[in-house]
Amino acid sequence: MSRSISESEFDPKKPSVPISYPIKTLKELESRSYFESFHYPFNKASVPNESAYSSPLPNRRRILVCHDMAGGYLDDKWVQGGTNNEAYAIWHWYLMDVFVYFSHNLITLPPPCWTNTAHRHGVKVLGTFITEGDDGRAVCDQLLSTKDSAQLYAKLLAELAAILGFDGWLLNMEVSLNPEQIPNLKEFVNHLSLTMHSSVPGSLVIWYDSVTVNGDLSWQNELNEQNKPFFDICDGIFTNYSWEEDYPRRSAASAGDRKFDVYMGIDVFGRNTYGGGQWNTNVALDVIRKDDVSAAIFAPGWVYETKQEPDFETAQNRWWSLVEKSWGIVRKYLRTLPFYTNFDQGRGYHIAVEGDQVSDATWCNISSQGIQPLLEFADSTANSIQLLVDLKEASYSGGGNITFKGSLERDAYFKKRIFQGEFILTDLPIHFIYSVKSDSNSFLGLVLQFINTVNKTISVLLTSHGMDHLPSGFSKVVPTIEHKGNAPGWVIHEGTVEMNGYILSEIHALCHRSNAPSNEPGLKSRPFDPDHTVASSNDYVAVLGHITVKTSNYKPDFPISTSWLVDGEYINWNSGPQDSRILSVKISWKLKDGKNFAFPHYNVYVAKLPKLADGNPSTTLEQVKEYLGVAHVNCFYVSELKVPPSISSLKFIIQVCDFDGTNQNLEECPYYQLIIKGL
C-alpha cells in the first residue's frame, strides 16, 4: 500500500491509490464534481443490483444493520485493498436484509467493497444523508429553501446511488427546523423516494426518527403521529434506541399493514438502549420479534472496537449467534447457478489462485469475500471436530477456507451443515466440484439434502475413495472423480447429480477417518507441514478450499485476448534507489466491439522483461509473473511499482475470472505492454 494522503493535501482529480470518500457539502453535490474525480470509476459497485435484491423486501420482519465505526472510511476506503489482515469485516450476511454505511459526513457514500459483498449475499446497501449541528441547520436552510431545491438535491442523491450501484439512503435530519420548512422537507423525502424507485428497482429510502412534523428535534423512539407523515412517503423508519417494552407493539399499531417497515433501533454499545445492547442485544431482539416488527442494529462493530475476548473472530461469531438464536436465519444462498465460493472473509495472510500461493503479503479487501458458510457457533468442547475459517491455513482460492480439526474414531463420521439453499433442479444434471487438502487418513465429502414438493427428503453423499463403505442413512451415493490440483497437496473432487424437480436445500460437510492408511499413491495429499503431523490415530485434519455448483453444460465464455482493448494512462515515472525506476499507471480494459461484459473480478499480474544484449526486450525467456492485486471494475491503478534497471519492458496481464471460479489461462489473457524508454 502506498503512503496515505492527508485530507488537506488530497486532490480527488489527481491520480493516487484509489479510495472511497464522502461528499461534505451541498455545493460539491450540486456541481457533480464527484464524477470528475480520478477515484470515481474505481468506486462503482461491480456486483449488480439484480435477482433477489432488486425485488421488494420480503413481507416479514427484517433486520437492518447500520455500520458505524470511528468516523468510517478506515481499512475499507482502500478500493483495491489494504494491508491490514486484522481489518474489520462482517460475514453473517444470512442474518440481515439491509446494510447501512453510516458516518457523520453530510453524504456518506458506501465504499464499493460493502456493496459488492452485500449484493453477493442478497443484502441491500444504503448510504447516509445526515444534517446535524449548526452546519446541518445551514444545509437545511439551503436544501429546503424552495420546492425546486428540495427536488434538485433529491435527484442528485438518487443519481449517485444509481451510478455507484447501491440501493438507497438513510435520511437523518438531526436538526430543529422552522414549521414552514416542513412542506419542502416532505417534498425532499417524497421526491427522493420516487426518484430512487424509478431509477433503481427495489431501492429504499429510510427515515431516521429525529425531527418531528412540527420541526422539533425530538426523538420519539417509536412510530407515532409526530413522525408518521415522513414514514408515509418513504420505505420505512429507523427509530431511536430509547424505547420501552410496549413501543414495538404501539409502533406496529401505528404502521397498520406496514408494520415490517418499522425498524426498532438497538445500539450495540448500549447507550440508552432497551436491554443494554452488547452481549444482551438479544434481549431487545426478543421483544421486537414478539411484536412482529423489524429491527435496526446500530454499530455491531462494538465487538471489534472494544476488543472483546478472546479474539475478534471468536467474539464476532459468538455475538452474531445471539442474533441468530433470537431471530433465526433470514437468507439462503444457493438460489441460482453457477454457485461458487472460496470461503474468503475479505482479509488474510496470503492469496492463492487455484491452489498456488501468489502472494504472502497480509491484506484486506471486503470486495473479495466469497459466499459465507453458515457455520453454527459452538463451544470448543461441544464437538469432536471444530469448523472454522482459518486465515492462516492453506487456501485454494483467495485467502479463506473451511478448516476441520479434531479427533474421530476410525470408521466414525461427523456431519455439519455449511449452506442452506432453495435451488430448484431441472432435467439438466448438476455438477459439483470441490477441493480438499488433508492428511493421508482424513477424508472429506459433501452431503446434499434435497426436498420435493411433498416435503420428501433425500440425502445424497458425494464420496471420495475410502468413504464408500460408510453406514447407511444416505438415499444415494455418488462416487466422485478425483484428480490432482495444479498445486501440490490439493485434490479436486467432481461429481454429477440428477434430481429433476427437487430443491437443493442444504449442503453438509462429512468428515471421516479411514480404517487403514491409504495405499493409493498420488491422490491423497501429504501432511501439510511438520505442524500437521498426525499425533495419534484419531487425529483428523482437512481443509475445504472451494465449492462450485453448476449445470453440466455450463462453460466460461472468455473473450480471446485480441478482442480486448487494454490501455495505460496517467503514466508517471520517478527515480528509485540503485538506478531503479518507480512506476505508477492506471490500466483499463474494454472489448473492442463495445459490447458490455460482466465478470466478477480480474487478477492483475506484471511480467518484468529484461533487455537482451541488442537492447530489445526478451520475448523467449520464461516470464515470471508477479501478482499485483485484484480488480472488481475494468480498471486498476498500479502504484509505485519498482522496476530494476535491467528491465526494458513491462507486461501487465489481466486474468479474467468467471462466476464458476474458473480463471482464464494466463497465456490467453489480455495484457498491456509498456516499453521503458530512455534507458
XYZ file of C-alpha atoms in Angstrom:
679
model
C 0.000 0.000 0.000
C 1.271 3.407 -0.934
C 1.583 6.054 1.742
C -1.690 7.601 2.765
C -2.520 11.147 1.755
C -3.678 13.596 4.405
C -7.087 15.170 3.953
C -5.579 18.625 3.469
C -3.434 17.585 0.505
C -5.927 15.188 -1.099
C -6.922 16.322 -4.595
C -9.572 13.971 -5.984
C -8.661 14.843 -9.576
C -5.026 13.766 -9.227
C -4.015 10.109 -9.692
C -3.352 8.284 -6.435
C -4.177 4.953 -4.814
C -7.978 4.703 -5.309
C -10.020 5.444 -2.201
C -13.634 5.884 -1.174
C -14.592 9.177 0.404
C -17.734 11.120 1.372
C -19.267 14.280 -0.066
C -19.161 17.039 2.529
C -21.090 19.981 1.082
C -24.193 20.670 -0.968
C -22.003 22.682 -3.336
C -19.929 19.584 -4.052
C -23.117 17.568 -4.602
C -24.681 20.155 -6.886
C -21.526 20.565 -9.006
C -21.412 16.797 -9.655
C -17.638 17.119 -9.235
C -17.513 13.597 -7.781
C -17.918 12.225 -11.311
C -14.819 14.163 -12.403
C -12.698 12.537 -9.690
C -9.871 10.160 -10.582
C -11.340 7.810 -7.972
C -14.907 7.716 -9.327
C -14.590 4.776 -11.786
C -12.957 2.634 -9.084
C -15.883 3.271 -6.724
C -18.601 1.676 -8.806
C -20.020 -1.473 -7.269
C -19.468 -4.405 -9.631
C -21.958 -6.943 -8.238
C -25.182 -5.760 -9.880
C -28.378 -4.939 -8.084
C -30.460 -7.724 -9.557
C -32.106 -11.035 -8.708
C -33.299 -11.276 -5.102
C -32.049 -7.880 -4.009
C -33.739 -5.853 -6.773
C -37.053 -7.234 -5.584
C -39.053 -5.590 -2.808
C -38.043 -6.593 0.705
C -39.730 -9.818 1.873
C -43.085 -9.457 3.604
C -41.817 -10.438 7.066
C -39.921 -8.855 9.951
C -36.428 -7.874 8.872
C -33.037 -6.894 10.218
C -31.274 -3.703 9.172
C -27.618 -3.379 10.210
C -26.112 0.108 10.453
C -22.306 0.109 10.346
C -20.782 2.993 12.305
C -17.107 2.783 13.196
C -14.705 5.566 14.192
C -15.928 8.003 11.561
C -15.956 5.479 8.723
C -13.625 5.093 5.732
C -10.987 3.096 7.582
C -9.420 -0.027 6.039
C -12.486 -0.244 3.810
C -11.630 3.005 1.993
C -8.830 1.309 0.009
C -10.850 0.260 -3.028
C -8.171 -2.121 -4.366
C -7.474 -3.474 -0.894
C -5.357 -2.603 2.121
C -2.660 -4.381 4.101
C -4.384 -4.946 7.466
C -5.213 -8.634 7.796
C -6.973 -7.802 11.076
C -9.337 -5.298 9.451
C -12.992 -5.292 10.464
C -15.320 -7.412 8.351
C -18.830 -8.819 8.561
C -19.587 -12.340 7.389
C -23.003 -13.105 8.941
C -24.909 -11.739 5.958
C -27.505 -14.505 6.191
C -28.923 -12.777 9.292
C -29.724 -9.413 7.675
C -31.756 -7.790 4.912
C -30.388 -4.232 4.732
C -26.896 -2.814 5.397
C -26.398 0.924 6.018
C -22.973 2.548 5.815
C -23.008 5.430 8.310
C -20.701 8.305 9.134
C -21.174 11.872 10.344
C -20.322 13.386 6.959
C -23.124 15.113 5.061
C -23.279 12.442 2.344
C -21.808 9.053 3.173
C -21.177 7.000 0.042
C -20.739 3.296 0.866
C -17.288 2.011 -0.178
C -17.920 -0.416 -3.049
C -16.463 -3.324 -1.095
C -19.521 -3.310 1.190
C -21.958 -3.061 -1.714
C -20.213 -5.843 -3.612
C -20.225 -8.395 -0.827
C -23.676 -7.420 0.471
C -25.184 -7.793 -3.005
C -23.352 -11.092 -3.418
C -25.251 -12.239 -0.327
C -28.592 -10.712 -1.391
C -28.495 -7.750 1.033
C -29.443 -4.180 0.084
C -26.998 -1.340 0.811
C -27.851 2.251 1.757
C -25.742 5.371 2.065
C -26.488 8.074 4.646
C -27.584 11.698 4.308
C -27.235 13.450 7.680
C -27.614 17.022 8.920
C -26.613 17.882 12.479
C -25.469 20.890 14.489
C -25.139 24.432 13.159
C -23.636 23.263 9.879
C -26.561 20.900 9.397
C -29.040 23.683 10.017
C -27.332 25.811 7.359
C -27.519 22.855 4.939
C -31.243 22.512 5.599
C -31.808 26.231 5.016
C -30.356 25.775 1.524
C -31.804 22.330 0.855
C -35.325 23.328 1.883
C -35.359 26.898 0.593
C -37.776 26.043 -2.223
C -39.669 23.085 -3.610
C -37.300 23.105 -6.600
C -34.200 22.961 -4.391
C -35.637 20.016 -2.455
C -36.290 18.159 -5.709
C -32.874 19.050 -7.131
C -30.872 17.622 -4.246
C -33.111 14.562 -4.057
C -32.471 13.926 -7.750
C -28.700 14.286 -7.277
C -28.669 11.820 -4.376
C -30.656 9.298 -6.422
C -28.198 9.724 -9.292
C -25.243 8.919 -7.032
C -26.873 5.712 -5.806
C -27.884 4.598 -9.299
C -24.466 5.212 -10.873
C -22.372 3.857 -7.992
C -24.613 0.803 -7.676
C -26.043 0.972 -4.153
C -29.695 0.780 -3.172
C -30.815 3.998 -1.496
C -30.484 6.228 1.526
C -30.946 6.562 5.255
C -32.118 10.134 5.971
C -31.096 11.531 9.357
C -32.243 15.144 9.825
C -30.965 15.761 13.352
C -31.697 19.491 13.491
C -34.580 21.696 14.567
C -36.456 23.233 11.662
C -38.953 26.038 11.231
C -42.502 24.740 10.706
C -42.622 26.489 7.320
C -39.697 24.298 6.163
C -41.603 21.064 6.739
C -43.552 21.065 3.428
C -40.290 21.233 1.491
C -38.758 18.556 3.746
C -41.687 16.309 2.833
C -41.104 17.162 -0.815
C -37.435 16.176 -0.441
C -38.300 12.821 1.144
C -41.096 12.081 -1.299
C -39.114 13.068 -4.406
C -36.063 11.092 -3.288
C -38.247 8.004 -2.719
C -39.979 8.297 -6.091
C -36.747 9.011 -7.989
C -34.911 6.156 -6.294
C -37.722 3.712 -7.057
C -37.822 4.688 -10.727
C -34.042 4.562 -11.220
C -33.083 1.609 -9.002
C -35.656 -1.211 -8.743
C -36.043 -2.483 -5.195
C -34.381 0.610 -3.713
C -35.162 2.049 -0.281
C -35.344 5.391 1.479
C -35.458 5.006 5.266
C -36.332 7.884 7.630
C -34.487 8.177 10.928
C -36.592 9.127 13.952
C -35.271 12.658 14.647
C -37.016 15.885 13.614
C -40.803 15.804 14.000
C -43.522 17.006 11.668
C -43.624 20.210 13.756
C -39.931 20.890 13.177
C -38.826 19.923 16.697
C -35.703 17.798 17.173
C -37.456 15.302 19.432
C -36.681 11.586 19.242
C -39.917 9.619 19.581
C -38.376 6.120 19.941
C -41.423 4.752 18.141
C -43.660 5.375 15.157
C -46.406 7.843 16.077
C -48.244 10.889 14.760
C -45.107 13.042 15.218
C -43.083 11.178 12.574
C -45.625 9.114 10.635
C -46.062 11.759 7.896
C -42.449 11.046 6.845
C -42.922 7.277 7.188
C -45.940 7.509 4.861
C -43.856 8.877 1.954
C -40.796 6.631 2.174
C -39.946 2.957 2.693
C -39.550 2.754 6.458
C -38.499 4.325 9.743
C -35.430 3.593 11.891
C -36.478 4.524 15.421
C -34.199 5.924 18.092
C -32.903 3.442 20.694
C -34.514 4.602 23.959
C -37.799 2.762 23.531
C -39.674 0.851 26.206
C -41.144 -2.611 26.128
C -44.543 -1.703 24.691
C -43.180 0.667 21.995
C -42.744 -2.022 19.310
C -46.398 -3.050 19.785
C -47.551 0.579 19.652
C -45.453 1.196 16.555
C -46.945 -1.848 14.849
C -50.420 -0.498 15.548
C -49.473 2.907 14.103
C -47.994 1.305 10.967
C -51.076 -0.768 10.132
C -50.291 -3.069 7.219
C -46.724 -1.662 7.050
C -45.504 -2.911 10.424
C -42.487 -4.634 8.840
C -41.288 -1.199 7.658
C -40.771 -0.145 11.294
C -37.149 -0.816 12.329
C -36.776 -0.530 16.111
C -33.302 0.791 16.908
C -30.801 -1.094 19.075
C -27.441 0.498 19.930
C -24.971 -2.349 20.414
C -22.794 -0.065 22.578
C -25.793 0.064 24.925
C -26.242 3.837 25.098
C -29.780 4.357 26.466
C -30.893 1.283 24.584
C -33.514 -1.258 25.639
C -31.863 -4.335 27.165
C -28.429 -2.718 27.340
C -27.061 -3.886 23.970
C -23.612 -5.509 23.961
C -23.900 -9.184 24.954
C -27.581 -8.592 25.781
C -28.587 -7.318 22.336
C -30.806 -10.384 22.009
C -32.996 -9.083 24.880
C -34.231 -6.236 22.658
C -34.443 -8.526 19.625
C -36.696 -10.942 21.514
C -39.177 -8.134 22.330
C -39.150 -6.844 18.757
C -39.668 -10.346 17.395
C -42.586 -10.944 19.761
C -44.378 -7.865 18.429
C -43.512 -8.823 14.851
C -41.835 -5.625 13.662
C -38.347 -5.154 12.242
C -35.058 -4.367 13.979
C -32.238 -1.900 13.243
C -28.929 -2.916 14.821
C -26.590 0.055 15.172
C -22.799 -0.387 15.434
C -22.274 -4.173 15.617
C -18.584 -3.284 15.256
C -18.703 -2.853 19.061
C -17.224 -6.356 19.222
C -14.200 -5.177 17.203
C -13.800 -1.660 18.611
C -13.853 -2.803 22.246
C -11.596 -5.813 21.583
C -13.920 -8.409 23.056
C -12.236 -11.592 24.276
C -10.724 -13.925 23.331
C -10.227 -12.638 19.753
C -12.266 -10.857 17.108
C -13.212 -13.939 15.079
C -14.476 -15.900 18.078
C -16.223 -12.921 19.683
C -17.860 -11.936 16.404
C -19.201 -15.451 15.826
C -20.471 -15.625 19.396
C -22.205 -12.205 19.213
C -23.961 -12.931 15.922
C -25.039 -16.321 17.287
C -27.182 -14.364 19.766
C -28.881 -12.654 16.829
C -29.411 -15.986 15.092
C -30.860 -17.660 18.179
C -33.299 -14.791 18.695
C -34.271 -14.091 15.118
C -33.418 -17.128 13.011
C -31.756 -17.328 9.604
C -33.363 -14.946 7.122
C -31.402 -15.680 3.967
C -30.444 -18.729 1.935
C -27.641 -18.571 -0.603
C -27.961 -21.447 -3.049
C -30.614 -19.848 -5.242
C -29.058 -19.547 -8.696
C -26.326 -21.297 -10.653
C -23.444 -21.200 -11.117
C -22.762 -21.079 -7.381
C -19.156 -20.628 -6.297
C -17.453 -19.859 -3.013
C -13.906 -19.971 -1.694
C -14.996 -19.015 1.883
C -12.840 -15.868 1.702
C -13.589 -13.368 4.508
C -12.050 -10.449 2.636
C -8.845 -10.388 4.683
C -5.942 -12.706 5.296
C -2.290 -13.642 5.325
C -1.884 -14.832 1.739
C -3.654 -15.089 -1.607
C -3.917 -18.252 -3.683
C -5.067 -18.869 -7.237
C -6.059 -22.488 -7.982
C -4.005 -23.699 -5.027
C -0.850 -21.756 -5.929
C 0.063 -19.087 -3.398
C 0.631 -15.954 -5.484
C 1.121 -13.569 -2.543
C 2.285 -13.966 1.044
C 1.510 -10.347 1.979
C -1.159 -9.529 4.569
C -4.226 -7.910 3.021
C -7.847 -6.817 3.372
C -10.482 -6.292 0.680
C -14.105 -6.960 1.569
C -14.968 -6.982 -2.160
C -13.154 -10.322 -2.313
C -15.446 -12.044 0.184
C -16.822 -15.320 -1.073
C -20.299 -16.522 -0.181
C -20.027 -17.121 3.545
C -20.833 -20.520 5.067
C -23.492 -20.901 7.761
C -21.179 -22.181 10.461
C -23.016 -22.703 13.712
C -21.249 -21.164 16.687
C -20.383 -23.865 19.229
C -18.299 -24.186 22.357
C -14.860 -25.555 21.511
C -15.557 -28.694 23.557
C -19.023 -29.334 22.117
C -17.984 -31.281 19.028
C -15.266 -33.753 18.170
C -14.479 -31.711 15.048
C -14.158 -27.921 15.020
C -15.106 -25.975 11.889
C -13.606 -22.559 11.289
C -12.427 -20.225 8.573
C -8.715 -20.349 9.369
C -6.972 -17.459 7.633
C -3.530 -18.893 8.406
C -4.333 -22.271 6.889
C -3.842 -23.127 3.209
C -6.255 -21.621 0.664
C -7.210 -22.954 -2.743
C -8.514 -19.591 -3.919
C -8.197 -16.186 -2.254
C -7.331 -16.263 1.428
C -10.044 -18.383 3.066
C -11.141 -21.984 3.549
C -13.121 -24.112 5.950
C -10.722 -25.988 8.193
C -11.842 -29.146 10.031
C -9.725 -30.170 13.015
C -10.282 -32.560 15.880
C -10.445 -36.260 16.527
C -12.541 -39.071 15.105
C -12.640 -42.753 15.878
C -11.823 -44.864 12.870
C -14.847 -45.548 10.670
C -16.813 -42.868 12.552
C -18.044 -39.812 10.741
C -19.038 -36.251 11.618
C -21.577 -34.228 9.596
C -22.129 -30.465 9.758
C -24.280 -28.079 7.709
C -22.339 -25.408 5.812
C -25.016 -23.977 3.454
C -28.758 -23.662 3.101
C -30.364 -23.193 -0.289
C -33.549 -23.224 -2.304
C -32.391 -24.070 -5.814
C -34.905 -25.970 -7.968
C -33.279 -28.591 -10.184
C -34.399 -29.194 -13.754
C -33.686 -32.083 -16.107
C -30.112 -30.817 -16.521
C -27.635 -32.715 -14.328
C -25.886 -30.618 -11.665
C -22.104 -30.721 -11.468
C -20.328 -30.351 -8.096
C -16.617 -29.549 -7.812
C -14.750 -29.103 -4.547
C -11.102 -29.019 -3.459
C -9.657 -30.749 -0.394
C -6.296 -30.775 1.335
C -5.972 -33.325 4.117
C -3.706 -35.757 5.874
C -3.488 -39.269 4.480
C -6.296 -40.802 6.576
C -8.732 -37.858 6.827
C -11.491 -37.887 4.217
C -13.936 -35.079 3.447
C -17.111 -35.432 1.422
C -20.309 -33.467 0.821
C -23.848 -34.473 1.748
C -26.537 -32.847 -0.394
C -30.042 -32.607 1.015
C -32.936 -32.403 -1.446
C -36.659 -31.991 -0.833
C -39.550 -32.334 -3.256
C -42.987 -30.765 -3.449
C -44.417 -33.161 -0.870
C -41.504 -32.499 1.517
C -39.860 -35.835 0.946
C -36.187 -35.507 1.919
C -33.370 -37.268 0.073
C -29.718 -37.225 1.156
C -27.052 -37.742 -1.484
C -23.464 -38.440 -0.451
C -20.672 -37.281 -2.746
C -17.881 -39.637 -1.759
C -14.189 -39.880 -2.305
C -12.227 -43.122 -2.279
C -12.299 -44.510 1.233
C -15.782 -43.244 2.102
C -17.863 -45.645 0.047
C -18.348 -48.106 2.913
C -19.975 -45.626 5.312
C -23.114 -46.683 7.192
C -26.498 -46.389 5.573
C -28.588 -43.280 6.076
C -27.994 -41.805 2.644
C -30.555 -42.195 -0.110
C -27.906 -42.253 -2.809
C -24.120 -42.477 -3.000
C -22.308 -40.704 -5.855
C -18.578 -41.512 -6.147
C -16.513 -38.505 -7.120
C -13.799 -38.442 -9.743
C -10.580 -37.336 -8.075
C -7.628 -35.646 -9.703
C -4.644 -33.714 -8.500
C -4.920 -29.963 -8.405
C -2.383 -27.735 -10.112
C -0.737 -27.099 -6.731
C 0.786 -29.795 -4.515
C -1.431 -31.219 -1.809
C -4.808 -30.275 -3.271
C -7.198 -32.908 -4.593
C -10.129 -31.867 -6.796
C -13.359 -33.874 -6.476
C -16.048 -33.870 -9.147
C -19.463 -35.489 -9.074
C -22.730 -35.177 -11.006
C -26.245 -35.447 -9.572
C -29.623 -35.711 -11.356
C -32.628 -34.774 -9.208
C -35.174 -33.271 -11.595
C -37.902 -31.338 -9.769
C -36.195 -31.452 -6.377
C -34.979 -28.452 -4.384
C -31.378 -28.442 -3.171
C -31.988 -27.276 0.401
C -28.750 -27.925 2.285
C -25.077 -28.787 1.822
C -23.260 -30.555 4.666
C -19.606 -31.442 5.061
C -18.906 -35.042 6.083
C -15.666 -35.884 7.912
C -14.465 -39.476 8.080
C -11.316 -41.350 9.142
C -10.411 -44.432 7.202
C -9.837 -47.806 8.792
C -6.303 -48.038 7.404
C -3.808 -45.695 5.743
C -4.447 -45.159 2.055
C -2.087 -47.068 -0.191
C -3.197 -45.186 -3.282
C -0.243 -43.127 -4.463
C -0.715 -39.597 -5.622
C -4.309 -38.716 -4.877
C -4.335 -38.384 -1.099
C -2.285 -35.380 -0.146
C 0.672 -35.495 2.218
C 0.531 -33.874 5.631
C 0.560 -30.082 5.263
C 3.771 -29.376 7.167
C 5.523 -30.546 10.351
C 2.827 -28.897 12.495
C 0.223 -31.155 10.915
C 1.975 -34.453 11.540
C -0.592 -36.929 12.788
C -0.026 -37.298 16.517
C -2.483 -40.124 17.134
C -4.606 -42.496 15.114
C -7.719 -40.445 15.897
C -6.437 -37.028 14.819
C -8.409 -35.506 11.967
C -7.407 -32.535 9.798
C -8.801 -31.448 6.440
C -9.264 -28.177 4.571
C -12.113 -27.457 2.154
C -10.808 -24.965 -0.418
C -13.839 -24.179 -2.572
C -17.196 -25.428 -3.816
C -18.609 -24.943 -7.313
C -22.141 -25.962 -8.264
C -23.203 -25.548 -11.896
C -25.226 -27.181 -14.619
C -23.322 -29.843 -16.501
C -23.362 -27.782 -19.724
C -22.039 -24.526 -18.198
C -18.752 -23.340 -19.646
C -16.996 -19.996 -19.085
C -17.053 -17.727 -22.125
C -13.725 -15.886 -22.008
C -13.217 -13.429 -24.894
C -9.974 -14.067 -26.740
C -7.058 -11.819 -25.862
C -7.132 -9.882 -29.134
C -10.785 -8.893 -28.630
C -9.793 -6.627 -25.737
C -8.503 -3.076 -25.872
C -6.126 -2.572 -22.932
C -4.720 0.883 -22.323
C -2.427 2.662 -19.890
C -2.808 6.278 -18.801
C -1.558 8.625 -16.091
C 1.883 7.070 -16.609
C 4.295 8.505 -14.065
C 7.983 7.630 -13.640
C 10.206 8.562 -10.698
C 13.778 7.692 -9.833
C 14.298 4.889 -7.348
C 17.281 3.524 -5.415
C 20.201 1.860 -7.225
C 19.233 3.182 -10.664
C 15.773 1.626 -10.446
C 12.626 3.419 -11.546
C 9.292 3.782 -9.798
C 6.183 3.491 -11.986
C 2.569 4.453 -11.370
C -0.018 3.843 -14.099
C -3.762 3.365 -14.497
C -4.614 0.347 -16.655
C -8.106 -0.040 -18.098
C -9.685 -2.547 -20.466
C -12.788 -2.946 -22.585
C -13.976 -5.062 -25.505
C -13.139 -3.612 -28.904
C -16.656 -4.233 -30.230
C -18.084 -2.081 -27.456
C -20.223 -4.865 -26.034
C -20.929 -4.918 -22.328
C -19.263 -7.668 -20.365
C -19.615 -8.904 -16.835
C -17.037 -10.881 -14.913
C -16.813 -10.959 -11.112
C -13.182 -9.881 -10.926
C -9.780 -9.784 -12.608
C -6.395 -10.831 -11.235
C -3.662 -8.403 -12.273
C -0.050 -9.549 -12.794
C 3.097 -7.975 -14.173
C 5.936 -9.674 -16.030
C 9.177 -7.671 -15.966
C 11.003 -8.416 -19.205
C 14.798 -7.905 -19.205
C 16.625 -6.339 -22.121
C 18.871 -8.512 -24.262
C 22.394 -7.687 -25.466
C 20.947 -5.939 -28.512
C 18.806 -3.771 -26.229
C 15.500 -5.355 -27.264
C 13.072 -6.820 -24.722
C 13.251 -10.558 -24.150
C 10.292 -12.492 -25.516
C 11.545 -16.045 -25.191
C 12.692 -16.204 -21.583
C 10.323 -17.648 -19.028
C 8.185 -14.760 -17.826
C 7.961 -14.557 -14.036
C 4.529 -13.149 -13.275
C 4.255 -11.044 -10.139
C 0.782 -10.773 -8.616
C -0.228 -7.119 -8.183
C -3.800 -7.368 -6.938
C -7.436 -7.838 -7.875
C -9.775 -5.525 -9.769
C -13.550 -5.600 -9.424
C -14.068 -2.990 -12.129
C -12.442 -2.720 -15.562
C -9.503 -0.640 -14.347
C -6.604 -0.996 -11.909
C -4.118 1.529 -10.562
C -0.542 0.321 -10.249
C 1.090 2.457 -7.573
C 4.848 2.866 -7.117
C 5.991 -0.330 -8.826
C 9.755 -0.730 -8.524
C 11.393 -1.503 -11.871
C 15.074 -2.624 -11.821
C 17.449 -1.018 -14.364
C 17.828 -4.325 -16.219
C 14.155 -4.286 -17.282
C 13.210 -2.811 -20.637
C 9.537 -3.767 -20.876
C 6.608 -4.432 -18.565
C 3.734 -6.725 -19.473
C 0.616 -6.186 -17.350
C -1.638 -9.246 -17.582
C -5.374 -9.056 -16.833
C -6.605 -12.517 -15.829
C -10.350 -12.773 -16.403
C -12.201 -14.766 -13.714
C -15.612 -16.366 -14.243
C -18.630 -16.784 -11.972
C -17.936 -20.508 -11.543
C -14.463 -19.812 -10.125
C -12.623 -20.626 -13.361
C -9.694 -18.384 -14.281
C -8.587 -17.741 -17.848
C -5.259 -19.297 -18.776
C -2.598 -16.620 -18.259
C -1.161 -17.215 -21.724
C -4.554 -16.347 -23.255
C -5.324 -13.245 -21.170
C -5.466 -9.639 -22.366
C -2.408 -7.574 -21.499
C -0.852 -4.122 -21.726
C 2.801 -3.851 -22.694
C 4.775 -0.801 -21.649
C 8.160 -0.205 -23.256
C 10.527 1.599 -20.910
C 12.024 4.475 -22.834
C 15.142 6.484 -22.188
C 17.236 3.612 -20.861
